[in-house]
PDB file of N, CA and C in Angstrom:
ATOM      1  N   UNK A  18      97.785 100.126 113.763  1.00  0.00           N
ATOM      2  CA  UNK A  18      98.414  98.818 114.608  1.00  0.00           C
ATOM      3  C   UNK A  18      99.420  99.415 115.596  1.00  0.00           C
ATOM      4  N   UNK A  19      99.720  98.341 116.443  1.00  0.00           N
ATOM      5  CA  UNK A  19     100.596  99.027 117.571  1.00  0.00           C
ATOM      6  C   UNK A  19     101.745  98.333 117.304  1.00  0.00           C
ATOM      7  N   UNK A  20     102.978  98.445 118.118  1.00  0.00           N
ATOM      8  CA  UNK A  20     104.350  98.168 117.782  1.00  0.00           C
ATOM      9  C   UNK A  20     104.404  96.704 117.842  1.00  0.00           C
ATOM     10  N   UNK A  21     103.771  96.259 118.832  1.00  0.00           N
ATOM     11  CA  UNK A  21     103.896  94.607 118.917  1.00  0.00           C
ATOM     12  C   UNK A  21     103.248  93.854 117.748  1.00  0.00           C
ATOM     13  N   UNK A  22     102.176  94.414 117.214  1.00  0.00           N
ATOM     14  CA  UNK A  22     101.252  93.743 116.158  1.00  0.00           C
ATOM     15  C   UNK A  22     102.100  93.967 115.006  1.00  0.00           C
ATOM     16  N   UNK A  23     102.893  94.963 114.697  1.00  0.00           N
ATOM     17  CA  UNK A  23     103.665  95.048 113.591  1.00  0.00           C
ATOM     18  C   UNK A  23     105.135  94.538 113.484  1.00  0.00           C
ATOM     19  N   UNK A  24     105.394  94.046 114.860  1.00  0.00           N
ATOM     20  CA  UNK A  24     106.697  93.330 115.126  1.00  0.00           C
ATOM     21  C   UNK A  24     106.712  91.891 114.773  1.00  0.00           C
ATOM     22  N   UNK A  25     105.149  91.364 114.756  1.00  0.00           N
ATOM     23  CA  UNK A  25     104.712  89.734 114.497  1.00  0.00           C
ATOM     24  C   UNK A  25     104.849  89.579 112.974  1.00  0.00           C
ATOM     25  N   UNK A  26     104.880  90.692 112.368  1.00  0.00           N
ATOM     26  CA  UNK A  26     104.703  90.589 110.980  1.00  0.00           C
ATOM     27  C   UNK A  26     106.011  90.062 110.196  1.00  0.00           C
ATOM     28  N   UNK A  27     105.980  89.400 109.133  1.00  0.00           N
ATOM     29  CA  UNK A  27     107.243  89.134 108.192  1.00  0.00           C
ATOM     30  C   UNK A  27     107.769  90.588 107.554  1.00  0.00           C
ATOM     31  N   UNK A  28     108.932  89.986 106.833  1.00  0.00           N
ATOM     32  CA  UNK A  28     109.374  91.393 106.219  1.00  0.00           C
ATOM     33  C   UNK A  28     108.517  91.576 105.127  1.00  0.00           C
ATOM     34  N   UNK A  29     107.918  90.812 104.303  1.00  0.00           N
ATOM     35  CA  UNK A  29     107.457  91.231 103.127  1.00  0.00           C
ATOM     36  C   UNK A  29     106.100  91.785 103.469  1.00  0.00           C
ATOM     37  N   UNK A  30     105.240  91.390 104.594  1.00  0.00           N
ATOM     38  CA  UNK A  30     104.242  91.755 105.103  1.00  0.00           C
ATOM     39  C   UNK A  30     104.334  93.164 105.398  1.00  0.00           C
ATOM     40  N   UNK A  31     105.641  93.591 106.205  1.00  0.00           N
ATOM     41  CA  UNK A  31     106.224  94.872 106.919  1.00  0.00           C
ATOM     42  C   UNK A  31     106.251  95.748 105.750  1.00  0.00           C
ATOM     43  N   UNK A  32     106.914  95.710 104.604  1.00  0.00           N
ATOM     44  CA  UNK A  32     107.173  96.285 103.602  1.00  0.00           C
ATOM     45  C   UNK A  32     105.587  96.658 102.765  1.00  0.00           C
ATOM     46  N   UNK A  33     104.932  95.908 102.912  1.00  0.00           N
ATOM     47  CA  UNK A  33     103.600  95.753 101.953  1.00  0.00           C
ATOM     48  C   UNK A  33     102.589  96.818 103.112  1.00  0.00           C
ATOM     49  N   UNK A  34     102.986  96.863 104.245  1.00  0.00           N
ATOM     50  CA  UNK A  34     102.279  97.760 105.294  1.00  0.00           C
ATOM     51  C   UNK A  34     102.881  99.307 105.053  1.00  0.00           C
ATOM     52  N   UNK A  35     104.221  99.183 104.918  1.00  0.00           N
ATOM     53  CA  UNK A  35     104.925 100.364 104.771  1.00  0.00           C
ATOM     54  C   UNK A  35     104.237 101.265 103.530  1.00  0.00           C
ATOM     55  N   UNK A  36     104.027 100.151 102.395  1.00  0.00           N
ATOM     56  CA  UNK A  36     103.905 101.054 101.030  1.00  0.00           C
ATOM     57  C   UNK A  36     102.387 101.445 101.382  1.00  0.00           C
ATOM     58  N   UNK A  37     101.468 100.599 102.068  1.00  0.00           N
ATOM     59  CA  UNK A  37      99.927 101.316 102.044  1.00  0.00           C
ATOM     60  C   UNK A  37      99.850 102.379 102.948  1.00  0.00           C
ATOM     61  N   UNK A  38     100.777 102.391 104.070  1.00  0.00           N
ATOM     62  CA  UNK A  38     100.644 103.648 104.802  1.00  0.00           C
ATOM     63  C   UNK A  38     101.178 104.773 104.222  1.00  0.00           C
ATOM     64  N   UNK A  39     102.172 104.746 103.489  1.00  0.00           N
ATOM     65  CA  UNK A  39     102.691 106.053 102.358  1.00  0.00           C
ATOM     66  C   UNK A  39     101.691 106.340 101.433  1.00  0.00           C
ATOM     67  N   UNK A  40     100.877 105.316 101.097  1.00  0.00           N
ATOM     68  CA  UNK A  40      99.816 105.903 100.016  1.00  0.00           C
ATOM     69  C   UNK A  40      98.688 106.538 100.780  1.00  0.00           C
ATOM     70  N   UNK A  41      98.126 105.915 102.026  1.00  0.00           N
ATOM     71  CA  UNK A  41      97.090 106.623 102.743  1.00  0.00           C
ATOM     72  C   UNK A  41      97.781 107.918 103.360  1.00  0.00           C
ATOM     73  N   UNK A  42      99.167 108.365 103.627  1.00  0.00           N
ATOM     74  CA  UNK A  42      99.881 109.560 104.068  1.00  0.00           C
ATOM     75  C   UNK A  42      99.203 110.480 102.855  1.00  0.00           C
ATOM     76  N   UNK A  43      99.672 110.145 101.647  1.00  0.00           N
ATOM     77  CA  UNK A  43      99.626 110.970 100.683  1.00  0.00           C
ATOM     78  C   UNK A  43      98.033 111.336 100.268  1.00  0.00           C
ATOM     79  N   UNK A  44      97.298 110.262 100.413  1.00  0.00           N
ATOM     80  CA  UNK A  44      95.647 110.517 100.295  1.00  0.00           C
ATOM     81  C   UNK A  44      95.262 111.825 101.403  1.00  0.00           C
ATOM     82  N   UNK A  45      95.797 111.322 102.443  1.00  0.00           N
ATOM     83  CA  UNK A  45      95.025 112.304 103.588  1.00  0.00           C
ATOM     84  C   UNK A  45      95.671 113.734 103.186  1.00  0.00           C
ATOM     85  N   UNK A  46      97.040 113.671 102.761  1.00  0.00           N
ATOM     86  CA  UNK A  46      97.625 115.137 102.366  1.00  0.00           C
ATOM     87  C   UNK A  46      96.562 115.670 101.493  1.00  0.00           C
ATOM     88  N   UNK A  47      96.302 115.043 100.247  1.00  0.00           N
ATOM     89  CA  UNK A  47      95.604 115.706  99.270  1.00  0.00           C
ATOM     90  C   UNK A  47      94.535 115.904  99.986  1.00  0.00           C
ATOM     91  N   UNK A  48      93.790 115.073 100.543  1.00  0.00           N
ATOM     92  CA  UNK A  48      92.141 115.909 101.178  1.00  0.00           C
ATOM     93  C   UNK A  48      92.737 116.784 102.285  1.00  0.00           C
ATOM     94  N   UNK A  49      93.840 117.059 102.735  1.00  0.00           N
ATOM     95  CA  UNK A  49      94.103 118.296 103.519  1.00  0.00           C
ATOM     96  C   UNK A  49      93.961 119.349 102.963  1.00  0.00           C
ATOM     97  N   UNK A  50      94.825 119.304 101.551  1.00  0.00           N
ATOM     98  CA  UNK A  50      95.003 120.449 100.828  1.00  0.00           C
ATOM     99  C   UNK A  50      93.569 121.029 100.105  1.00  0.00           C
ATOM    100  N   UNK A  51      92.914 120.102  99.778  1.00  0.00           N
ATOM    101  CA  UNK A  51      91.513 120.363  99.196  1.00  0.00           C
ATOM    102  C   UNK A  51      90.484 120.598  99.976  1.00  0.00           C
ATOM    103  N   UNK A  52      90.841 120.728 101.518  1.00  0.00           N
ATOM    104  CA  UNK A  52      89.876 120.988 102.465  1.00  0.00           C
ATOM    105  C   UNK A  52      88.758 119.796 102.449  1.00  0.00           C
ATOM    106  N   UNK A  53      88.995 118.831 102.329  1.00  0.00           N
ATOM    107  CA  UNK A  53      87.807 117.594 102.652  1.00  0.00           C
ATOM    108  C   UNK A  53      88.214 116.727 103.905  1.00  0.00           C
ATOM    109  N   UNK A  54      89.271 117.055 104.493  1.00  0.00           N
ATOM    110  CA  UNK A  54      89.664 115.929 105.606  1.00  0.00           C
ATOM    111  C   UNK A  54      89.322 116.773 106.870  1.00  0.00           C
ATOM    112  N   UNK A  55      88.320 115.666 107.398  1.00  0.00           N
ATOM    113  CA  UNK A  55      87.802 116.255 108.960  1.00  0.00           C
ATOM    114  C   UNK A  55      88.419 116.071 109.918  1.00  0.00           C
ATOM    115  N   UNK A  56      89.452 115.199 109.724  1.00  0.00           N
ATOM    116  CA  UNK A  56      89.886 114.721 111.378  1.00  0.00           C
ATOM    117  C   UNK A  56      91.404 115.006 110.976  1.00  0.00           C
ATOM    118  N   UNK A  57      91.867 115.603 111.482  1.00  0.00           N
ATOM    119  CA  UNK A  57      93.457 116.281 111.045  1.00  0.00           C
ATOM    120  C   UNK A  57      94.600 115.289 111.881  1.00  0.00           C
ATOM    121  N   UNK A  58      94.003 114.459 112.666  1.00  0.00           N
ATOM    122  CA  UNK A  58      94.730 113.642 113.789  1.00  0.00           C
ATOM    123  C   UNK A  58      95.011 112.571 112.804  1.00  0.00           C
ATOM    124  N   UNK A  59      94.274 112.210 111.728  1.00  0.00           N
ATOM    125  CA  UNK A  59      94.909 110.947 110.903  1.00  0.00           C
ATOM    126  C   UNK A  59      96.363 111.101 110.493  1.00  0.00           C
ATOM    127  N   UNK A  60      96.566 112.492 110.082  1.00  0.00           N
ATOM    128  CA  UNK A  60      97.634 112.503 109.387  1.00  0.00           C
ATOM    129  C   UNK A  60      98.952 111.998 110.366  1.00  0.00           C
ATOM    130  N   UNK A  61      98.945 112.588 111.540  1.00  0.00           N
ATOM    131  CA  UNK A  61      99.843 112.420 112.636  1.00  0.00           C
ATOM    132  C   UNK A  61      99.952 110.686 113.030  1.00  0.00           C
ATOM    133  N   UNK A  62      98.732 110.134 113.030  1.00  0.00           N
ATOM    134  CA  UNK A  62      98.682 108.766 113.097  1.00  0.00           C
ATOM    135  C   UNK A  62      99.442 107.859 112.249  1.00  0.00           C
ATOM    136  N   UNK A  63      99.136 108.340 110.901  1.00  0.00           N
ATOM    137  CA  UNK A  63      99.689 107.485 109.916  1.00  0.00           C
ATOM    138  C   UNK A  63     101.219 107.906 110.012  1.00  0.00           C
ATOM    139  N   UNK A  64     101.864 109.108 110.037  1.00  0.00           N
ATOM    140  CA  UNK A  64     103.117 109.417 110.197  1.00  0.00           C
ATOM    141  C   UNK A  64     103.893 108.813 111.203  1.00  0.00           C
ATOM    142  N   UNK A  65     103.070 108.394 112.368  1.00  0.00           N
ATOM    143  CA  UNK A  65     103.788 107.739 113.562  1.00  0.00           C
ATOM    144  C   UNK A  65     103.950 106.103 112.849  1.00  0.00           C
ATOM    145  N   UNK A  66     102.753 105.592 112.313  1.00  0.00           N
ATOM    146  CA  UNK A  66     102.736 104.122 111.878  1.00  0.00           C
ATOM    147  C   UNK A  66     103.813 104.379 111.070  1.00  0.00           C
ATOM    148  N   UNK A  67     104.191 104.758 110.229  1.00  0.00           N
ATOM    149  CA  UNK A  67     105.092 104.771 108.962  1.00  0.00           C
ATOM    150  C   UNK A  67     106.823 105.014 109.975  1.00  0.00           C
ATOM    151  N   UNK A  68     106.840 105.597 110.968  1.00  0.00           N
ATOM    152  CA  UNK A  68     107.986 105.645 111.715  1.00  0.00           C
ATOM    153  C   UNK A  68     108.190 104.462 112.338  1.00  0.00           C
ATOM    154  N   UNK A  69     107.167 103.727 112.830  1.00  0.00           N
ATOM    155  CA  UNK A  69     107.328 102.477 113.621  1.00  0.00           C
ATOM    156  C   UNK A  69     107.707 101.527 112.747  1.00  0.00           C
ATOM    157  N   UNK A  70     107.319 101.514 111.505  1.00  0.00           N
ATOM    158  CA  UNK A  70     107.449 100.430 110.592  1.00  0.00           C
ATOM    159  C   UNK A  70     108.943 100.656 110.097  1.00  0.00           C
ATOM    160  N   UNK A  71     109.474 101.778 109.614  1.00  0.00           N
ATOM    161  CA  UNK A  71     111.047 102.138 109.402  1.00  0.00           C
ATOM    162  C   UNK A  71     111.644 101.798 110.562  1.00  0.00           C
ATOM    163  N   UNK A  72     111.426 102.073 111.961  1.00  0.00           N
ATOM    164  CA  UNK A  72     112.166 101.529 112.882  1.00  0.00           C
ATOM    165  C   UNK A  72     112.410 100.281 113.168  1.00  0.00           C
ATOM    166  N   UNK A  73     111.447  99.517 112.945  1.00  0.00           N
ATOM    167  CA  UNK A  73     111.269  97.935 112.730  1.00  0.00           C
ATOM    168  C   UNK A  73     112.260  97.453 111.796  1.00  0.00           C
ATOM    169  N   UNK A  74     112.319  97.828 110.479  1.00  0.00           N
ATOM    170  CA  UNK A  74     112.906  97.488 109.309  1.00  0.00           C
ATOM    171  C   UNK A  74     114.431  97.712 109.616  1.00  0.00           C
ATOM    172  N   UNK A  75     114.538  99.147 110.201  1.00  0.00           N
ATOM    173  CA  UNK A  75     116.158  99.423 110.540  1.00  0.00           C
ATOM    174  C   UNK A  75     116.885  98.401 111.373  1.00  0.00           C
ATOM    175  N   UNK A  76     115.988  98.098 112.598  1.00  0.00           N
ATOM    176  CA  UNK A  76     116.251  97.103 113.840  1.00  0.00           C
ATOM    177  C   UNK A  76     116.563  95.806 113.080  1.00  0.00           C
ATOM    178  N   UNK A  77     115.808  95.205 112.287  1.00  0.00           N
ATOM    179  CA  UNK A  77     116.241  93.789 111.440  1.00  0.00           C
ATOM    180  C   UNK A  77     117.308  94.021 110.821  1.00  0.00           C
ATOM    181  N   UNK A  78     117.324  95.101 109.899  1.00  0.00           N
ATOM    182  CA  UNK A  78     118.424  95.213 108.912  1.00  0.00           C
ATOM    183  C   UNK A  78     119.697  95.089 110.153  1.00  0.00           C
ATOM    184  N   UNK A  79     119.891  95.856 111.152  1.00  0.00           N
ATOM    185  CA  UNK A  79     121.144  95.661 112.075  1.00  0.00           C
ATOM    186  C   UNK A  79     121.357  94.574 112.690  1.00  0.00           C
ATOM    187  N   UNK A  80     120.361  93.755 113.022  1.00  0.00           N
ATOM    188  CA  UNK A  80     120.545  92.505 113.550  1.00  0.00           C
ATOM    189  C   UNK A  80     121.028  91.314 112.495  1.00  0.00           C
ATOM    190  N   UNK A  81     120.644  91.813 111.140  1.00  0.00           N
ATOM    191  CA  UNK A  81     121.416  90.833 110.057  1.00  0.00           C
ATOM    192  C   UNK A  81     122.625  91.155 109.989  1.00  0.00           C
ATOM    193  N   UNK A  82     123.213  92.469 110.102  1.00  0.00           N
ATOM    194  CA  UNK A  82     124.568  92.845 109.683  1.00  0.00           C
ATOM    195  C   UNK A  82     125.664  92.211 111.355  1.00  0.00           C
ATOM    196  N   UNK A  83     125.024  92.436 112.085  1.00  0.00           N
ATOM    197  CA  UNK A  83     125.765  91.891 113.357  1.00  0.00           C
ATOM    198  C   UNK A  83     126.078  90.397 113.235  1.00  0.00           C
ATOM    199  N   UNK A  84     125.060  89.490 112.861  1.00  0.00           N
ATOM    200  CA  UNK A  84     125.253  88.330 112.549  1.00  0.00           C
ATOM    201  C   UNK A  84     126.065  88.074 111.284  1.00  0.00           C
TER     202      UNK A  84
END
């Protein structure tokens, strides 16, 4: 998902997406450790998605604090 698509999600959808991404990252790490992962670039993509989601959540929290 691109950052614009993530920003359109509400808070509950965003936290659900974060949870799913963390699970996917863990699965990819296990596949990597057992030499079953064919495309190692997936790990980086999922890590970036997790970072984007956390950034958006932090931005929203800061906006709430300011108001």
